[in-house]
């Protein structure tokens, strides 16, 4: 396993919001965490990057406890894009992507030729070459999301943690972002752990899905087998129909009504 949560408990001000969670992520997998609002998805993602420390339990990166790891060493393996991101004022795409290099800079903190090459590579991978000198504020939602992913890529991590990378995007930009994630997974073998809101997109773009409910893992399944009427009722409190998509070899659901 490249990343694991083992019996993790997390609380805010003594209120326990993550209760005994276990998560296993294999190298090269796309793992998605889904669940209703407030079920603890962002909290667990933060714990997986050591932005938050668990009260109990362990987070293991390549089998080693993250507790005493050097922050720079973690950042060289793992990048996180939080749910709410603030763009520093008046910054170009190129400069934003350059921030991804900071965990790698030596004494003096100056970007070197090799860092600029990696920035070029990250811009190229995300199709932002032509926009590199634009101010981030002027980008469309989809382009901006790609710029954040480019910054994470410039960090040269093996694992990317993305918290709701498609929220607030128009449907075309949602698909564009998910297609980029799929391509980076397939071509570079990067491991992704993400939180998605849209259950159908989670099924289509992930290998494995963890469904959280009230701070606990309700179930963990291969994405192809997670959608059942029972599951929709228990986790999302909805009644729905399940349809097979033969072209994409997966299933979809259509919500019909809220279970009272
Ligand atoms: P999700 O991402 O699934 O919507 P979160 O992990 O953000 O859920 O939140 C889980 C629970 O923890 C919620 O009840 C939320 O109100 C609470 N919570 C999240 N962040 C904080 C915080 N900084 N301080 C206090 N409570 C928090
Ligand atoms: Mg959240």
PDB file of C-alpha atoms and ligand atoms in Angstrom:
ATOM      1  CA  UNK A   1       0.000   0.000   0.000  1.00  0.00           C
ATOM      2  CA  UNK A   2       1.219   3.472  -0.832  1.00  0.00           C
ATOM      3  CA  UNK A   3      -1.087   5.243   1.637  1.00  0.00           C
ATOM      4  CA  UNK A   4      -3.145   3.916   4.529  1.00  0.00           C
ATOM      5  CA  UNK A   5      -5.319   5.143   7.349  1.00  0.00           C
ATOM      6  CA  UNK A   6      -5.449   2.660  10.195  1.00  0.00           C
ATOM      7  CA  UNK A   7      -8.123   2.935  12.871  1.00  0.00           C
ATOM      8  CA  UNK A   8      -8.128   6.712  12.634  1.00  0.00           C
ATOM      9  CA  UNK A   9     -10.180   8.905  14.977  1.00  0.00           C
ATOM     10  CA  UNK A  10     -10.299  12.695  14.579  1.00  0.00           C
ATOM     11  CA  UNK A  11     -12.157  15.325  16.558  1.00  0.00           C
ATOM     12  CA  UNK A  12     -12.626  19.083  16.524  1.00  0.00           C
ATOM     13  CA  UNK A  13     -13.025  20.658  19.955  1.00  0.00           C
ATOM     14  CA  UNK A  14     -13.694  17.245  21.511  1.00  0.00           C
ATOM     15  CA  UNK A  15     -16.433  16.451  18.986  1.00  0.00           C
ATOM     16  CA  UNK A  16     -15.470  13.242  17.244  1.00  0.00           C
ATOM     17  CA  UNK A  17     -16.114  13.525  13.490  1.00  0.00           C
ATOM     18  CA  UNK A  18     -14.017  10.621  12.163  1.00  0.00           C
ATOM     19  CA  UNK A  19     -14.553   7.371  13.998  1.00  0.00           C
ATOM     20  CA  UNK A  20     -12.270   4.444  13.476  1.00  0.00           C
ATOM     21  CA  UNK A  21     -11.661   4.797   9.754  1.00  0.00           C
ATOM     22  CA  UNK A  22      -9.520   2.432   7.694  1.00  0.00           C
ATOM     23  CA  UNK A  23      -8.475   3.329   4.157  1.00  0.00           C
ATOM     24  CA  UNK A  24      -6.082   1.468   1.864  1.00  0.00           C
ATOM     25  CA  UNK A  25      -4.684   3.052  -1.266  1.00  0.00           C
ATOM     26  CA  UNK A  26      -2.593   1.042  -3.698  1.00  0.00           C
ATOM     27  CA  UNK A  27      -0.026   2.626  -5.967  1.00  0.00           C
ATOM     28  CA  UNK A  28      -1.574   3.659  -9.282  1.00  0.00           C
ATOM     29  CA  UNK A  29      -5.158   3.611  -8.040  1.00  0.00           C
ATOM     30  CA  UNK A  30      -7.808   6.299  -8.277  1.00  0.00           C
ATOM     31  CA  UNK A  31      -9.656   6.123  -4.983  1.00  0.00           C
ATOM     32  CA  UNK A  32     -12.685   8.311  -4.389  1.00  0.00           C
ATOM     33  CA  UNK A  33     -14.327   9.211  -1.109  1.00  0.00           C
ATOM     34  CA  UNK A  34     -18.015  10.004  -1.283  1.00  0.00           C
ATOM     35  CA  UNK A  35     -20.661  10.712   1.313  1.00  0.00           C
ATOM     36  CA  UNK A  36     -23.206  13.304   2.429  1.00  0.00           C
ATOM     37  CA  UNK A  37     -22.162  16.792   3.574  1.00  0.00           C
ATOM     38  CA  UNK A  38     -20.436  16.744   6.929  1.00  0.00           C
ATOM     39  CA  UNK A  39     -19.649  13.027   6.805  1.00  0.00           C
ATOM     40  CA  UNK A  40     -15.925  13.685   7.344  1.00  0.00           C
ATOM     41  CA  UNK A  41     -14.541  13.498   3.790  1.00  0.00           C
ATOM     42  CA  UNK A  42     -12.416  16.655   3.934  1.00  0.00           C
ATOM     43  CA  UNK A  43     -11.273  15.811   7.445  1.00  0.00           C
ATOM     44  CA  UNK A  44      -9.958  12.408   6.410  1.00  0.00           C
ATOM     45  CA  UNK A  45      -8.262  13.864   3.327  1.00  0.00           C
ATOM     46  CA  UNK A  46      -6.498  16.399   5.546  1.00  0.00           C
ATOM     47  CA  UNK A  47      -5.378  13.611   7.861  1.00  0.00           C
ATOM     48  CA  UNK A  48      -4.010  11.658   4.881  1.00  0.00           C
ATOM     49  CA  UNK A  49      -1.754  14.611   4.096  1.00  0.00           C
ATOM     50  CA  UNK A  50      -0.930  15.298   7.766  1.00  0.00           C
ATOM     51  CA  UNK A  51      -2.585  18.712   7.584  1.00  0.00           C
ATOM     52  CA  UNK A  52      -4.527  17.360  10.569  1.00  0.00           C
ATOM     53  CA  UNK A  53      -3.236  14.915  13.148  1.00  0.00           C
ATOM     54  CA  UNK A  54      -5.490  12.056  14.253  1.00  0.00           C
ATOM     55  CA  UNK A  55      -6.344  11.661  17.942  1.00  0.00           C
ATOM     56  CA  UNK A  56      -5.861   7.947  17.590  1.00  0.00           C
ATOM     57  CA  UNK A  57      -4.689   5.626  14.850  1.00  0.00           C
ATOM     58  CA  UNK A  58      -2.033   5.999  12.213  1.00  0.00           C
ATOM     59  CA  UNK A  59      -1.490   7.288   8.704  1.00  0.00           C
ATOM     60  CA  UNK A  60       1.108   5.271   6.840  1.00  0.00           C
ATOM     61  CA  UNK A  61       2.944   6.527   3.771  1.00  0.00           C
ATOM     62  CA  UNK A  62       4.638   3.613   2.016  1.00  0.00           C
ATOM     63  CA  UNK A  63       4.280   1.662   5.239  1.00  0.00           C
ATOM     64  CA  UNK A  64       5.879   4.299   7.470  1.00  0.00           C
ATOM     65  CA  UNK A  65       3.978   6.312  10.040  1.00  0.00           C
ATOM     66  CA  UNK A  66       3.659   9.938   8.933  1.00  0.00           C
ATOM     67  CA  UNK A  67       3.711  11.131  12.510  1.00  0.00           C
ATOM     68  CA  UNK A  68       7.405  11.841  12.714  1.00  0.00           C
ATOM     69  CA  UNK A  69       8.163  12.312   9.020  1.00  0.00           C
ATOM     70  CA  UNK A  70       9.852  15.413   7.782  1.00  0.00           C
ATOM     71  CA  UNK A  71       7.326  17.795   6.180  1.00  0.00           C
ATOM     72  CA  UNK A  72       9.509  18.252   3.113  1.00  0.00           C
ATOM     73  CA  UNK A  73       9.830  14.493   2.660  1.00  0.00           C
ATOM     74  CA  UNK A  74       6.029  14.165   2.762  1.00  0.00           C
ATOM     75  CA  UNK A  75       5.588  17.007   0.258  1.00  0.00           C
ATOM     76  CA  UNK A  76       7.954  15.280  -2.143  1.00  0.00           C
ATOM     77  CA  UNK A  77       5.676  12.238  -2.183  1.00  0.00           C
ATOM     78  CA  UNK A  78       2.237  13.744  -1.786  1.00  0.00           C
ATOM     79  CA  UNK A  79       0.391  16.899  -2.853  1.00  0.00           C
ATOM     80  CA  UNK A  80      -3.005  18.074  -1.613  1.00  0.00           C
ATOM     81  CA  UNK A  81      -5.451  20.489  -3.208  1.00  0.00           C
ATOM     82  CA  UNK A  82      -7.896  21.564  -0.512  1.00  0.00           C
ATOM     83  CA  UNK A  83     -11.595  22.199  -1.065  1.00  0.00           C
ATOM     84  CA  UNK A  84     -11.211  25.955  -0.688  1.00  0.00           C
ATOM     85  CA  UNK A  85      -8.224  27.457  -2.462  1.00  0.00           C
ATOM     86  CA  UNK A  86      -7.206  31.073  -2.341  1.00  0.00           C
ATOM     87  CA  UNK A  87      -5.360  32.531  -5.308  1.00  0.00           C
ATOM     88  CA  UNK A  88      -2.585  34.819  -4.131  1.00  0.00           C
ATOM     89  CA  UNK A  89      -3.302  38.270  -5.655  1.00  0.00           C
ATOM     90  CA  UNK A  90      -1.881  39.185  -9.073  1.00  0.00           C
ATOM     91  CA  UNK A  91      -0.121  35.969  -9.812  1.00  0.00           C
ATOM     92  CA  UNK A  92       0.550  34.432 -13.207  1.00  0.00           C
ATOM     93  CA  UNK A  93      -0.177  30.816 -14.042  1.00  0.00           C
ATOM     94  CA  UNK A  94       3.540  30.176 -14.368  1.00  0.00           C
ATOM     95  CA  UNK A  95       4.263  31.639 -10.924  1.00  0.00           C
ATOM     96  CA  UNK A  96       1.446  29.647  -9.312  1.00  0.00           C
ATOM     97  CA  UNK A  97       2.796  26.446 -10.812  1.00  0.00           C
ATOM     98  CA  UNK A  98       6.260  27.464  -9.566  1.00  0.00           C
ATOM     99  CA  UNK A  99       4.988  27.257  -5.984  1.00  0.00           C
ATOM    100  CA  UNK A 100       4.810  23.514  -6.499  1.00  0.00           C
ATOM    101  CA  UNK A 101       8.615  23.447  -6.564  1.00  0.00           C
ATOM    102  CA  UNK A 102       9.060  24.900  -3.085  1.00  0.00           C
ATOM    103  CA  UNK A 103       9.318  21.611  -1.184  1.00  0.00           C
ATOM    104  CA  UNK A 104      12.224  20.698  -3.463  1.00  0.00           C
ATOM    105  CA  UNK A 105      14.244  23.883  -3.240  1.00  0.00           C
ATOM    106  CA  UNK A 106      17.515  23.789  -1.455  1.00  0.00           C
ATOM    107  CA  UNK A 107      19.130  26.422   0.671  1.00  0.00           C
ATOM    108  CA  UNK A 108      18.497  29.912  -0.738  1.00  0.00           C
ATOM    109  CA  UNK A 109      15.087  28.941  -2.103  1.00  0.00           C
ATOM    110  CA  UNK A 110      15.843  29.908  -5.698  1.00  0.00           C
ATOM    111  CA  UNK A 111      14.333  28.120  -8.653  1.00  0.00           C
ATOM    112  CA  UNK A 112      17.012  26.445 -10.771  1.00  0.00           C
ATOM    113  CA  UNK A 113      17.060  25.461 -14.434  1.00  0.00           C
ATOM    114  CA  UNK A 114      15.738  22.014 -13.550  1.00  0.00           C
ATOM    115  CA  UNK A 115      12.817  23.571 -11.634  1.00  0.00           C
ATOM    116  CA  UNK A 116      11.888  25.675 -14.685  1.00  0.00           C
ATOM    117  CA  UNK A 117      11.962  22.539 -16.805  1.00  0.00           C
ATOM    118  CA  UNK A 118       9.553  20.823 -14.421  1.00  0.00           C
ATOM    119  CA  UNK A 119       7.264  23.897 -14.468  1.00  0.00           C
ATOM    120  CA  UNK A 120       7.248  23.732 -18.296  1.00  0.00           C
ATOM    121  CA  UNK A 121       6.454  20.020 -18.102  1.00  0.00           C
ATOM    122  CA  UNK A 122       3.550  20.574 -15.678  1.00  0.00           C
ATOM    123  CA  UNK A 123       2.133  23.361 -17.877  1.00  0.00           C
ATOM    124  CA  UNK A 124       2.396  21.155 -20.924  1.00  0.00           C
ATOM    125  CA  UNK A 125       0.751  18.143 -19.209  1.00  0.00           C
ATOM    126  CA  UNK A 126      -2.226  20.273 -18.223  1.00  0.00           C
ATOM    127  CA  UNK A 127      -2.491  22.062 -21.575  1.00  0.00           C
ATOM    128  CA  UNK A 128      -1.694  25.470 -20.081  1.00  0.00           C
ATOM    129  CA  UNK A 129       1.378  26.343 -22.145  1.00  0.00           C
ATOM    130  CA  UNK A 130      -0.370  29.152 -24.010  1.00  0.00           C
ATOM    131  CA  UNK A 131      -1.814  30.611 -20.812  1.00  0.00           C
ATOM    132  CA  UNK A 132       1.343  30.667 -18.746  1.00  0.00           C
ATOM    133  CA  UNK A 133       1.604  34.438 -18.553  1.00  0.00           C
ATOM    134  CA  UNK A 134      -2.063  35.060 -17.839  1.00  0.00           C
ATOM    135  CA  UNK A 135      -3.113  36.137 -14.374  1.00  0.00           C
ATOM    136  CA  UNK A 136      -4.805  33.249 -12.580  1.00  0.00           C
ATOM    137  CA  UNK A 137      -7.748  35.520 -11.700  1.00  0.00           C
ATOM    138  CA  UNK A 138      -8.584  35.895 -15.410  1.00  0.00           C
ATOM    139  CA  UNK A 139      -8.848  32.150 -16.110  1.00  0.00           C
ATOM    140  CA  UNK A 140     -12.097  30.254 -16.585  1.00  0.00           C
ATOM    141  CA  UNK A 141     -13.109  27.831 -13.855  1.00  0.00           C
ATOM    142  CA  UNK A 142     -11.796  24.826 -15.778  1.00  0.00           C
ATOM    143  CA  UNK A 143      -8.502  26.507 -16.634  1.00  0.00           C
ATOM    144  CA  UNK A 144      -8.052  27.581 -13.052  1.00  0.00           C
ATOM    145  CA  UNK A 145      -8.623  24.042 -11.842  1.00  0.00           C
ATOM    146  CA  UNK A 146      -5.997  22.855 -14.331  1.00  0.00           C
ATOM    147  CA  UNK A 147      -3.596  25.500 -13.012  1.00  0.00           C
ATOM    148  CA  UNK A 148      -3.988  24.141  -9.467  1.00  0.00           C
ATOM    149  CA  UNK A 149      -3.430  20.613 -10.719  1.00  0.00           C
ATOM    150  CA  UNK A 150      -0.343  21.840 -12.606  1.00  0.00           C
ATOM    151  CA  UNK A 151       0.970  23.321  -9.354  1.00  0.00           C
ATOM    152  CA  UNK A 152       0.441  19.992  -7.617  1.00  0.00           C
ATOM    153  CA  UNK A 153       2.152  18.198 -10.527  1.00  0.00           C
ATOM    154  CA  UNK A 154       5.159  20.515 -10.352  1.00  0.00           C
ATOM    155  CA  UNK A 155       5.633  19.224  -6.832  1.00  0.00           C
ATOM    156  CA  UNK A 156       6.414  15.899  -8.573  1.00  0.00           C
ATOM    157  CA  UNK A 157       4.409  13.846  -6.112  1.00  0.00           C
ATOM    158  CA  UNK A 158       3.418  10.216  -6.492  1.00  0.00           C
ATOM    159  CA  UNK A 159       0.092  10.795  -4.772  1.00  0.00           C
ATOM    160  CA  UNK A 160      -2.374  13.617  -5.350  1.00  0.00           C
ATOM    161  CA  UNK A 161      -5.167  14.295  -2.878  1.00  0.00           C
ATOM    162  CA  UNK A 162      -7.938  16.381  -4.419  1.00  0.00           C
ATOM    163  CA  UNK A 163     -10.862  17.690  -2.392  1.00  0.00           C
ATOM    164  CA  UNK A 164     -13.883  18.219  -4.651  1.00  0.00           C
ATOM    165  CA  UNK A 165     -11.877  19.165  -7.754  1.00  0.00           C
ATOM    166  CA  UNK A 166     -15.047  19.590  -9.825  1.00  0.00           C
ATOM    167  CA  UNK A 167     -17.312  21.524  -7.481  1.00  0.00           C
ATOM    168  CA  UNK A 168     -18.420  24.916  -8.867  1.00  0.00           C
ATOM    169  CA  UNK A 169     -17.391  23.950 -12.398  1.00  0.00           C
ATOM    170  CA  UNK A 170     -19.749  23.772 -15.369  1.00  0.00           C
ATOM    171  CA  UNK A 171     -20.373  20.222 -16.532  1.00  0.00           C
ATOM    172  CA  UNK A 172     -17.933  20.482 -19.469  1.00  0.00           C
ATOM    173  CA  UNK A 173     -15.158  21.660 -17.130  1.00  0.00           C
ATOM    174  CA  UNK A 174     -16.043  18.915 -14.668  1.00  0.00           C
ATOM    175  CA  UNK A 175     -15.466  16.318 -17.354  1.00  0.00           C
ATOM    176  CA  UNK A 176     -12.334  18.082 -18.580  1.00  0.00           C
ATOM    177  CA  UNK A 177     -10.864  17.956 -15.064  1.00  0.00           C
ATOM    178  CA  UNK A 178     -11.803  14.309 -14.539  1.00  0.00           C
ATOM    179  CA  UNK A 179     -10.408  13.350 -17.950  1.00  0.00           C
ATOM    180  CA  UNK A 180      -7.143  15.079 -17.032  1.00  0.00           C
ATOM    181  CA  UNK A 181      -6.991  13.116 -13.776  1.00  0.00           C
ATOM    182  CA  UNK A 182      -7.632   9.865 -15.663  1.00  0.00           C
ATOM    183  CA  UNK A 183      -4.948  10.682 -18.214  1.00  0.00           C
ATOM    184  CA  UNK A 184      -2.372  11.553 -15.546  1.00  0.00           C
ATOM    185  CA  UNK A 185      -3.207   8.306 -13.782  1.00  0.00           C
ATOM    186  CA  UNK A 186      -2.850   6.259 -16.954  1.00  0.00           C
ATOM    187  CA  UNK A 187       0.207   7.921 -18.482  1.00  0.00           C
ATOM    188  CA  UNK A 188       2.243   8.771 -15.385  1.00  0.00           C
ATOM    189  CA  UNK A 189       0.928   6.123 -12.998  1.00  0.00           C
ATOM    190  CA  UNK A 190       0.035   8.784 -10.430  1.00  0.00           C
ATOM    191  CA  UNK A 191      -2.113   7.711  -7.505  1.00  0.00           C
ATOM    192  CA  UNK A 192      -5.181   9.819  -6.760  1.00  0.00           C
ATOM    193  CA  UNK A 193      -7.343  10.053  -3.690  1.00  0.00           C
ATOM    194  CA  UNK A 194     -10.202  12.447  -4.251  1.00  0.00           C
ATOM    195  CA  UNK A 195     -13.470  13.577  -2.820  1.00  0.00           C
ATOM    196  CA  UNK A 196     -16.270  13.871  -5.355  1.00  0.00           C
ATOM    197  CA  UNK A 197     -19.814  15.050  -4.965  1.00  0.00           C
ATOM    198  CA  UNK A 198     -21.242  13.406  -8.025  1.00  0.00           C
ATOM    199  CA  UNK A 199     -21.756   9.724  -7.428  1.00  0.00           C
ATOM    200  CA  UNK A 200     -22.054   8.885 -11.123  1.00  0.00           C
ATOM    201  CA  UNK A 201     -18.737  10.597 -11.859  1.00  0.00           C
ATOM    202  CA  UNK A 202     -17.152   8.767  -8.926  1.00  0.00           C
ATOM    203  CA  UNK A 203     -18.279   5.449 -10.407  1.00  0.00           C
ATOM    204  CA  UNK A 204     -17.024   6.329 -13.868  1.00  0.00           C
ATOM    205  CA  UNK A 205     -13.615   7.750 -12.933  1.00  0.00           C
ATOM    206  CA  UNK A 206     -12.424   5.692  -9.951  1.00  0.00           C
ATOM    207  CA  UNK A 207     -11.113   2.218  -9.356  1.00  0.00           C
ATOM    208  CA  UNK A 208     -12.294   2.063  -5.765  1.00  0.00           C
ATOM    209  CA  UNK A 209     -14.840   4.009  -3.751  1.00  0.00           C
ATOM    210  CA  UNK A 210     -15.117   4.611  -0.019  1.00  0.00           C
ATOM    211  CA  UNK A 211     -18.564   5.701   1.099  1.00  0.00           C
ATOM    212  CA  UNK A 212     -18.528   7.655   4.335  1.00  0.00           C
ATOM    213  CA  UNK A 213     -21.486   8.159   6.568  1.00  0.00           C
ATOM    214  CA  UNK A 214     -21.387  10.070   9.869  1.00  0.00           C
ATOM    215  CA  UNK A 215     -17.636   9.773  10.202  1.00  0.00           C
ATOM    216  CA  UNK A 216     -17.453   6.058   9.471  1.00  0.00           C
ATOM    217  CA  UNK A 217     -16.772   3.990   6.378  1.00  0.00           C
ATOM    218  CA  UNK A 218     -20.132   2.617   5.323  1.00  0.00           C
ATOM    219  CA  UNK A 219     -18.522   0.481   2.647  1.00  0.00           C
ATOM    220  CA  UNK A 220     -15.576   0.216   0.313  1.00  0.00           C
ATOM    221  CA  UNK A 221     -16.136  -1.285  -3.115  1.00  0.00           C
ATOM    222  CA  UNK A 222     -14.742  -1.511  -6.596  1.00  0.00           C
ATOM    223  CA  UNK A 223     -16.495   1.330  -8.365  1.00  0.00           C
ATOM    224  CA  UNK A 224     -18.405  -1.036 -10.682  1.00  0.00           C
ATOM    225  CA  UNK A 225     -20.246  -2.730  -7.844  1.00  0.00           C
ATOM    226  CA  UNK A 226     -21.098   0.075  -5.440  1.00  0.00           C
ATOM    227  CA  UNK A 227     -24.396   1.273  -6.893  1.00  0.00           C
ATOM    228  CA  UNK A 228     -27.352  -0.617  -5.474  1.00  0.00           C
ATOM    229  CA  UNK A 229     -30.770   0.615  -4.384  1.00  0.00           C
ATOM    230  CA  UNK A 230     -29.899  -0.393  -0.832  1.00  0.00           C
ATOM    231  CA  UNK A 231     -26.704   1.669  -0.897  1.00  0.00           C
ATOM    232  CA  UNK A 232     -28.444   4.797  -2.230  1.00  0.00           C
ATOM    233  CA  UNK A 233     -31.008   4.514   0.539  1.00  0.00           C
ATOM    234  CA  UNK A 234     -28.582   3.907   3.376  1.00  0.00           C
ATOM    235  CA  UNK A 235     -25.892   6.455   2.525  1.00  0.00           C
ATOM    236  CA  UNK A 236     -27.690   9.192   0.598  1.00  0.00           C
ATOM    237  CA  UNK A 237     -31.288   8.688   1.744  1.00  0.00           C
ATOM    238  CA  UNK A 238     -32.614   8.553  -1.796  1.00  0.00           C
ATOM    239  CA  UNK A 239     -34.605   6.165  -3.878  1.00  0.00           C
ATOM    240  CA  UNK A 240     -33.277   5.798  -7.369  1.00  0.00           C
ATOM    241  CA  UNK A 241     -33.074   3.715 -10.494  1.00  0.00           C
ATOM    242  CA  UNK A 242     -29.865   2.078 -11.609  1.00  0.00           C
ATOM    243  CA  UNK A 243     -29.005   1.979 -15.300  1.00  0.00           C
ATOM    244  CA  UNK A 244     -26.238   0.079 -17.058  1.00  0.00           C
ATOM    245  CA  UNK A 245     -23.986   2.082 -19.381  1.00  0.00           C
ATOM    246  CA  UNK A 246     -22.707  -0.460 -21.854  1.00  0.00           C
ATOM    247  CA  UNK A 247     -20.352   1.963 -23.642  1.00  0.00           C
ATOM    248  CA  UNK A 248     -18.433   2.970 -20.538  1.00  0.00           C
ATOM    249  CA  UNK A 249     -18.954  -0.397 -18.812  1.00  0.00           C
ATOM    250  CA  UNK A 250     -20.356   1.110 -15.646  1.00  0.00           C
ATOM    251  CA  UNK A 251     -23.688   1.923 -14.064  1.00  0.00           C
ATOM    252  CA  UNK A 252     -25.439   5.176 -13.303  1.00  0.00           C
ATOM    253  CA  UNK A 253     -28.260   6.118 -11.039  1.00  0.00           C
ATOM    254  CA  UNK A 254     -31.102   8.533 -11.404  1.00  0.00           C
ATOM    255  CA  UNK A 255     -32.431   9.947  -8.170  1.00  0.00           C
ATOM    256  CA  UNK A 256     -36.188   9.643  -7.863  1.00  0.00           C
ATOM    257  CA  UNK A 257     -37.063  10.811  -4.376  1.00  0.00           C
ATOM    258  CA  UNK A 258     -35.814  11.340  -0.861  1.00  0.00           C
ATOM    259  CA  UNK A 259     -36.469   8.513   1.547  1.00  0.00           C
ATOM    260  CA  UNK A 260     -38.522   9.841   4.451  1.00  0.00           C
TER     261      UNK A 260
HETATM  262  P1  LIG B   1     -17.332  16.777   4.480  1.00  0.00           P
HETATM  263  O1  LIG B   1     -16.079  17.164   3.776  1.00  0.00           O
HETATM  264  O2  LIG B   1     -17.718  15.338   4.331  1.00  0.00           O
HETATM  265  O3  LIG B   1     -18.491  17.669   4.115  1.00  0.00           O
HETATM  266  P2  LIG B   1     -15.929  17.661   6.873  1.00  0.00           P
HETATM  267  O4  LIG B   1     -14.807  16.720   7.009  1.00  0.00           O
HETATM  268  O5  LIG B   1     -15.622  19.020   6.326  1.00  0.00           O
HETATM  269  O6  LIG B   1     -17.114  16.963   6.045  1.00  0.00           O
HETATM  270  O7  LIG B   1     -16.617  17.878   8.272  1.00  0.00           O
HETATM  271  C1  LIG B   1     -16.994  16.804   9.128  1.00  0.00           C
HETATM  272  C2  LIG B   1     -17.616  17.384  10.403  1.00  0.00           C
HETATM  273  O8  LIG B   1     -16.636  18.118  11.109  1.00  0.00           O
HETATM  274  C3  LIG B   1     -18.767  18.351  10.152  1.00  0.00           C
HETATM  275  O9  LIG B   1     -19.714  18.146  11.158  1.00  0.00           O
HETATM  276  C4  LIG B   1     -18.132  19.712  10.275  1.00  0.00           C
HETATM  277  O10 LIG B   1     -19.050  20.664  10.722  1.00  0.00           O
HETATM  278  C5  LIG B   1     -17.046  19.463  11.299  1.00  0.00           C
HETATM  279  N1  LIG B   1     -15.872  20.333  11.096  1.00  0.00           N
HETATM  280  C6  LIG B   1     -15.118  20.416   9.975  1.00  0.00           C
HETATM  281  N2  LIG B   1     -14.112  21.293  10.125  1.00  0.00           N
HETATM  282  C7  LIG B   1     -14.219  21.788  11.377  1.00  0.00           C
HETATM  283  C8  LIG B   1     -13.478  22.743  12.147  1.00  0.00           C
HETATM  284  N3  LIG B   1     -12.399  23.345  11.635  1.00  0.00           N
HETATM  285  N4  LIG B   1     -13.880  22.986  13.406  1.00  0.00           N
HETATM  286  C9  LIG B   1     -14.982  22.362  13.938  1.00  0.00           C
HETATM  287  N5  LIG B   1     -15.723  21.462  13.281  1.00  0.00           N
HETATM  288  C10 LIG B   1     -15.355  21.162  12.008  1.00  0.00           C
HETATM  289 MG1  LIG B   2     -15.637  18.616   2.392  1.00  0.00          MG
END
